[in-house]
Amino acid sequence: MNGRRTGLAFIISGAVLILAALSLVLYNKYDDYRCSKNANDALTYIEDVIPFKTTLERIENEGYKNSPQIEAGGTLSPEINDTTNVEKMEPLKTFDINGTDYIGVIHIPSMKVTLPVTKNWSNKLMKKAACRYDGSALYGNLIICAHNLPSFFKGIQQLNTRDNIIFIDADNKEYVYEVIQIEILGAYDVDDVKAGSDEWDITLFSCTYGGKERVTVRAVQVNKQ
């Protein structure tokens, strides 16, 4: 009798674990769907402000690279990273959509991901967009974060060097980047995320599943004039 009870307990425990895992999978799918819908709704409004789709089509037709190749650890115009004199820095241009300030759109061709980018970041904002964590595209130190969801930044760990990242700002100016480095940082290594802005022009990051680490992608701009 005790053996039967023990076996039944194991079966029930296994069933509970399977249901819990299934519930988690379904919730993650729903969360991705909801966040993706929010982002696409925002992109619909943004297209009325900046014609980013037309810009992306033009860049794709012309080729992503329209300046000399650069090696990892260097930029074509390192002086643009000198932001020590804050008073001379141009203010970050934004546009408002339904009460949220956006700075532009980010597109990752190899992932087929296009997302709006908000000026600020918060858990609430990250439910509908990628978010500016710090810096500016104009000064070559932009940092953008997004959730680890399939429609957002889940795939950035699979990016390869030379893969492109495109950012289109509020003036419809395009910034084309090439990935030069991918690293895994601790969840609280804020200084490491911000470090090295003289070696790259944009940083993307997202927490790993469970939030214990951060996948961090560094890229340099290849279409500087």
mmCIF file of C-alpha atoms in Angstrom:
data_model
loop_
_atom_site.group_PDB
_atom_site.id
_atom_site.type_symbol
_atom_site.label_atom_id
_atom_site.label_comp_id
_atom_site.label_asym_id
_atom_site.label_seq_id
_atom_site.Cartn_x
_atom_site.Cartn_y
_atom_site.Cartn_z
ATOM 1 C CA MET A 1 0.000 0.000 0.000
ATOM 2 C CA ASN A 2 2.789 2.396 0.934
ATOM 3 C CA GLY A 3 4.504 1.650 -2.378
ATOM 4 C CA ARG A 4 1.357 2.522 -4.285
ATOM 5 C CA ARG A 5 0.996 5.778 -2.370
ATOM 6 C CA THR A 6 4.602 6.671 -3.030
ATOM 7 C CA GLY A 7 4.192 5.936 -6.736
ATOM 8 C CA LEU A 8 1.002 8.009 -6.881
ATOM 9 C CA ALA A 9 2.763 10.878 -5.126
ATOM 10 C CA PHE A 10 5.561 10.784 -7.708
ATOM 11 C CA ILE A 11 3.022 10.790 -10.549
ATOM 12 C CA ILE A 12 1.158 13.745 -9.057
ATOM 13 C CA SER A 13 4.413 15.628 -8.430
ATOM 14 C CA GLY A 14 5.529 14.987 -11.994
ATOM 15 C CA ALA A 15 2.191 16.150 -13.361
ATOM 16 C CA VAL A 16 2.398 19.341 -11.304
ATOM 17 C CA LEU A 17 5.915 20.057 -12.581
ATOM 18 C CA ILE A 18 4.834 19.462 -16.179
ATOM 19 C CA LEU A 19 1.842 21.778 -15.759
ATOM 20 C CA ALA A 20 4.060 24.419 -14.147
ATOM 21 C CA ALA A 21 6.557 24.220 -17.020
ATOM 22 C CA LEU A 22 3.750 24.363 -19.603
ATOM 23 C CA SER A 23 2.232 27.351 -17.838
ATOM 24 C CA LEU A 24 5.594 29.140 -17.908
ATOM 25 C CA VAL A 25 6.031 28.444 -21.639
ATOM 26 C CA LEU A 26 2.528 29.687 -22.396
ATOM 27 C CA TYR A 27 3.034 32.788 -20.260
ATOM 28 C CA ASN A 28 6.326 33.603 -22.024
ATOM 29 C CA LYS A 29 4.631 33.229 -25.399
ATOM 30 C CA TYR A 30 1.792 35.487 -24.304
ATOM 31 C CA ASP A 31 4.236 38.019 -22.851
ATOM 32 C CA ASP A 32 6.191 38.069 -26.121
ATOM 33 C CA TYR A 33 2.969 38.488 -28.121
ATOM 34 C CA ARG A 34 1.775 41.338 -25.898
ATOM 35 C CA CYS A 35 5.116 43.161 -25.959
ATOM 36 C CA SER A 36 5.486 42.652 -29.707
ATOM 37 C CA LYS A 37 2.006 44.070 -30.307
ATOM 38 C CA ASN A 38 2.825 47.111 -28.175
ATOM 39 C CA ALA A 39 6.035 47.693 -30.132
ATOM 40 C CA ASN A 40 4.339 47.290 -33.515
ATOM 41 C CA ASP A 41 1.568 49.680 -32.498
ATOM 42 C CA ALA A 42 4.210 52.265 -31.578
ATOM 43 C CA LEU A 43 6.049 51.696 -34.887
ATOM 44 C CA THR A 44 2.821 52.425 -36.766
ATOM 45 C CA TYR A 45 2.650 55.855 -35.136
ATOM 46 C CA ILE A 46 6.387 56.450 -35.523
ATOM 47 C CA GLU A 47 6.182 55.883 -39.279
ATOM 48 C CA ASP A 48 4.065 59.054 -39.432
ATOM 49 C CA VAL A 49 6.864 60.973 -37.701
ATOM 50 C CA ILE A 50 9.951 59.508 -39.388
ATOM 51 C CA PRO A 51 9.694 57.355 -42.561
ATOM 52 C CA PHE A 52 12.031 54.717 -41.154
ATOM 53 C CA LYS A 53 10.729 51.940 -43.426
ATOM 54 C CA THR A 54 11.721 53.909 -46.505
ATOM 55 C CA THR A 55 15.108 54.647 -44.952
ATOM 56 C CA LEU A 56 15.704 50.974 -44.148
ATOM 57 C CA GLU A 57 14.758 49.938 -47.680
ATOM 58 C CA ARG A 58 17.180 52.472 -49.130
ATOM 59 C CA ILE A 59 20.016 51.329 -46.865
ATOM 60 C CA GLU A 60 19.350 47.695 -47.771
ATOM 61 C CA ASN A 61 19.349 48.490 -51.493
ATOM 62 C CA GLU A 62 22.536 50.542 -51.269
ATOM 63 C CA GLY A 63 24.309 48.090 -48.974
ATOM 64 C CA TYR A 64 24.839 48.432 -45.255
ATOM 65 C CA LYS A 65 28.460 49.478 -45.501
ATOM 66 C CA ASN A 66 29.226 52.768 -47.181
ATOM 67 C CA SER A 67 32.549 53.590 -45.555
ATOM 68 C CA PRO A 68 35.899 51.805 -45.071
ATOM 69 C CA GLN A 69 36.069 48.661 -42.962
ATOM 70 C CA ILE A 70 37.359 49.104 -39.434
ATOM 71 C CA GLU A 71 39.031 46.745 -37.046
ATOM 72 C CA ALA A 72 37.728 45.778 -33.631
ATOM 73 C CA GLY A 73 38.748 48.229 -30.960
ATOM 74 C CA GLY A 74 38.876 51.313 -33.207
ATOM 75 C CA THR A 75 36.560 53.873 -34.726
ATOM 76 C CA LEU A 76 36.802 56.101 -37.754
ATOM 77 C CA SER A 77 36.168 59.238 -35.719
ATOM 78 C CA PRO A 78 37.197 58.642 -32.100
ATOM 79 C CA GLU A 79 36.872 62.340 -31.277
ATOM 80 C CA ILE A 80 33.097 62.007 -31.472
ATOM 81 C CA ASN A 81 33.254 59.994 -28.250
ATOM 82 C CA ASP A 82 34.682 62.950 -26.338
ATOM 83 C CA THR A 83 31.684 63.995 -24.252
ATOM 84 C CA THR A 84 33.612 65.597 -21.414
ATOM 85 C CA ASN A 85 32.290 69.069 -22.239
ATOM 86 C CA VAL A 86 28.607 68.420 -21.598
ATOM 87 C CA GLU A 87 27.647 72.050 -22.203
ATOM 88 C CA LYS A 88 28.598 71.712 -25.878
ATOM 89 C CA MET A 89 26.564 68.564 -26.400
ATOM 90 C CA GLU A 90 23.437 68.938 -28.482
ATOM 91 C CA PRO A 91 20.229 68.017 -26.621
ATOM 92 C CA LEU A 92 18.786 64.612 -27.362
ATOM 93 C CA LYS A 93 15.966 65.059 -29.866
ATOM 94 C CA THR A 94 12.784 63.121 -29.161
ATOM 95 C CA PHE A 95 9.201 62.873 -30.313
ATOM 96 C CA ASP A 96 6.151 62.139 -28.203
ATOM 97 C CA ILE A 97 3.669 59.380 -28.982
ATOM 98 C CA ASN A 98 0.804 58.843 -26.571
ATOM 99 C CA GLY A 99 2.765 60.358 -23.696
ATOM 100 C CA THR A 100 6.007 58.437 -24.283
ATOM 101 C CA ASP A 101 9.208 60.085 -25.547
ATOM 102 C CA TYR A 102 11.012 58.165 -28.296
ATOM 103 C CA ILE A 103 14.462 58.794 -29.786
ATOM 104 C CA GLY A 104 14.127 56.598 -32.862
ATOM 105 C CA VAL A 105 14.056 53.038 -34.184
ATOM 106 C CA ILE A 106 16.562 50.180 -34.011
ATOM 107 C CA HIS A 107 16.757 47.475 -36.685
ATOM 108 C CA ILE A 108 18.829 44.270 -36.572
ATOM 109 C CA PRO A 109 18.714 42.748 -40.073
ATOM 110 C CA SER A 110 19.995 39.247 -39.250
ATOM 111 C CA MET A 111 17.383 38.894 -36.491
ATOM 112 C CA LYS A 112 14.609 40.537 -38.517
ATOM 113 C CA VAL A 113 13.874 42.696 -35.484
ATOM 114 C CA THR A 114 12.702 46.308 -35.660
ATOM 115 C CA LEU A 115 11.841 48.111 -32.441
ATOM 116 C CA PRO A 116 11.003 51.622 -31.287
ATOM 117 C CA VAL A 117 13.482 53.095 -28.799
ATOM 118 C CA THR A 118 12.296 55.189 -25.873
ATOM 119 C CA LYS A 119 14.295 58.069 -24.411
ATOM 120 C CA ASN A 120 14.256 56.601 -20.905
ATOM 121 C CA TRP A 121 14.015 53.100 -19.527
ATOM 122 C CA SER A 122 11.822 51.384 -16.971
ATOM 123 C CA ASN A 123 10.221 47.978 -16.562
ATOM 124 C CA LYS A 124 6.965 49.439 -17.850
ATOM 125 C CA LEU A 125 8.559 50.985 -20.955
ATOM 126 C CA MET A 126 10.418 47.755 -21.730
ATOM 127 C CA LYS A 127 7.045 46.072 -22.224
ATOM 128 C CA LYS A 128 6.542 48.047 -25.420
ATOM 129 C CA ALA A 129 9.941 49.062 -26.765
ATOM 130 C CA ALA A 130 13.690 48.873 -26.572
ATOM 131 C CA CYS A 131 14.934 51.583 -24.235
ATOM 132 C CA ARG A 132 17.808 54.024 -24.209
ATOM 133 C CA TYR A 133 19.862 53.150 -21.145
ATOM 134 C CA ASP A 134 22.446 55.884 -21.590
ATOM 135 C CA GLY A 135 24.322 57.965 -24.154
ATOM 136 C CA SER A 136 23.531 59.212 -27.637
ATOM 137 C CA ALA A 137 24.068 58.016 -31.213
ATOM 138 C CA LEU A 138 25.355 61.478 -32.086
ATOM 139 C CA TYR A 139 28.263 61.156 -29.641
ATOM 140 C CA GLY A 140 29.010 57.498 -30.261
ATOM 141 C CA ASN A 141 28.126 56.177 -26.825
ATOM 142 C CA LEU A 142 24.540 54.990 -27.170
ATOM 143 C CA ILE A 143 23.433 52.100 -24.935
ATOM 144 C CA ILE A 144 20.120 50.355 -25.622
ATOM 145 C CA CYS A 145 18.491 47.624 -23.543
ATOM 146 C CA ALA A 146 15.496 45.377 -24.212
ATOM 147 C CA HIS A 147 13.805 42.329 -22.760
ATOM 148 C CA ASN A 148 15.011 38.802 -23.465
ATOM 149 C CA LEU A 149 12.004 37.979 -25.651
ATOM 150 C CA PRO A 150 11.978 36.499 -29.198
ATOM 151 C CA SER A 151 10.504 39.687 -30.657
ATOM 152 C CA PHE A 152 13.002 41.843 -28.762
ATOM 153 C CA PHE A 153 16.647 41.093 -27.875
ATOM 154 C CA LYS A 154 16.542 37.342 -27.182
ATOM 155 C CA GLY A 155 18.683 36.599 -30.250
ATOM 156 C CA ILE A 156 21.519 39.076 -29.714
ATOM 157 C CA GLN A 157 23.763 36.400 -28.217
ATOM 158 C CA GLN A 158 23.736 34.663 -31.619
ATOM 159 C CA LEU A 159 24.900 37.754 -33.502
ATOM 160 C CA ASN A 160 28.239 37.437 -35.284
ATOM 161 C CA THR A 161 31.030 39.914 -35.804
ATOM 162 C CA ARG A 162 30.360 42.037 -38.887
ATOM 163 C CA ASP A 163 26.595 41.679 -38.409
ATOM 164 C CA ASN A 164 24.841 44.993 -38.817
ATOM 165 C CA ILE A 165 22.789 47.087 -36.437
ATOM 166 C CA ILE A 166 20.929 50.137 -37.719
ATOM 167 C CA PHE A 167 19.622 52.995 -35.624
ATOM 168 C CA ILE A 168 17.434 55.744 -37.100
ATOM 169 C CA ASP A 169 17.064 58.825 -34.916
ATOM 170 C CA ALA A 170 14.296 61.381 -34.516
ATOM 171 C CA ASP A 171 15.680 63.355 -37.485
ATOM 172 C CA ASN A 172 15.529 60.230 -39.677
ATOM 173 C CA LYS A 173 19.318 60.122 -39.711
ATOM 174 C CA GLU A 174 20.696 56.611 -40.025
ATOM 175 C CA TYR A 175 23.574 55.137 -38.076
ATOM 176 C CA VAL A 176 24.917 51.845 -39.435
ATOM 177 C CA TYR A 177 27.027 49.718 -37.095
ATOM 178 C CA GLU A 178 29.005 46.491 -37.264
ATOM 179 C CA VAL A 179 29.228 44.089 -34.333
ATOM 180 C CA ILE A 180 32.780 43.682 -33.059
ATOM 181 C CA GLN A 181 32.338 42.005 -29.691
ATOM 182 C CA ILE A 182 29.845 40.021 -27.606
ATOM 183 C CA GLU A 183 30.421 39.493 -23.901
ATOM 184 C CA ILE A 184 28.544 38.145 -20.905
ATOM 185 C CA LEU A 185 28.516 40.438 -17.879
ATOM 186 C CA GLY A 186 27.141 40.089 -14.379
ATOM 187 C CA ALA A 187 23.610 41.315 -13.745
ATOM 188 C CA TYR A 188 24.893 44.204 -11.631
ATOM 189 C CA ASP A 189 27.990 45.138 -13.649
ATOM 190 C CA VAL A 190 26.610 48.555 -14.609
ATOM 191 C CA ASP A 191 30.052 50.143 -14.897
ATOM 192 C CA ASP A 192 31.216 47.385 -17.257
ATOM 193 C CA VAL A 193 28.190 47.941 -19.498
ATOM 194 C CA LYS A 194 29.067 51.629 -19.786
ATOM 195 C CA ALA A 195 32.824 51.118 -20.046
ATOM 196 C CA GLY A 196 34.848 51.362 -23.244
ATOM 197 C CA SER A 197 32.796 53.921 -25.143
ATOM 198 C CA ASP A 198 36.012 55.044 -26.887
ATOM 199 C CA GLU A 199 36.281 51.572 -28.459
ATOM 200 C CA TRP A 200 32.710 51.228 -29.793
ATOM 201 C CA ASP A 201 29.787 53.441 -30.699
ATOM 202 C CA ILE A 202 26.756 51.465 -29.575
ATOM 203 C CA THR A 203 26.044 48.827 -26.940
ATOM 204 C CA LEU A 204 23.015 46.538 -26.839
ATOM 205 C CA PHE A 205 22.267 44.413 -23.815
ATOM 206 C CA SER A 206 19.618 42.096 -22.445
ATOM 207 C CA CYS A 207 19.398 39.904 -19.374
ATOM 208 C CA THR A 208 19.825 36.168 -19.813
ATOM 209 C CA TYR A 209 16.990 33.818 -18.906
ATOM 210 C CA GLY A 210 16.591 34.103 -15.154
ATOM 211 C CA GLY A 211 18.291 37.505 -15.038
ATOM 212 C CA LYS A 212 21.625 36.312 -13.608
ATOM 213 C CA GLU A 213 23.756 37.761 -16.430
ATOM 214 C CA ARG A 214 23.661 40.306 -19.237
ATOM 215 C CA VAL A 215 24.410 39.562 -22.870
ATOM 216 C CA THR A 216 26.238 42.658 -24.111
ATOM 217 C CA VAL A 217 26.865 43.436 -27.779
ATOM 218 C CA ARG A 218 29.362 46.102 -28.856
ATOM 219 C CA ALA A 219 29.408 47.620 -32.339
ATOM 220 C CA VAL A 220 31.160 50.399 -34.213
ATOM 221 C CA GLN A 221 29.652 52.840 -36.685
ATOM 222 C CA VAL A 222 30.666 52.256 -40.291
ATOM 223 C CA ASN A 223 28.869 55.077 -42.087
ATOM 224 C CA LYS A 224 30.448 58.103 -40.436
ATOM 225 C CA GLN A 225 30.806 61.045 -42.760
#
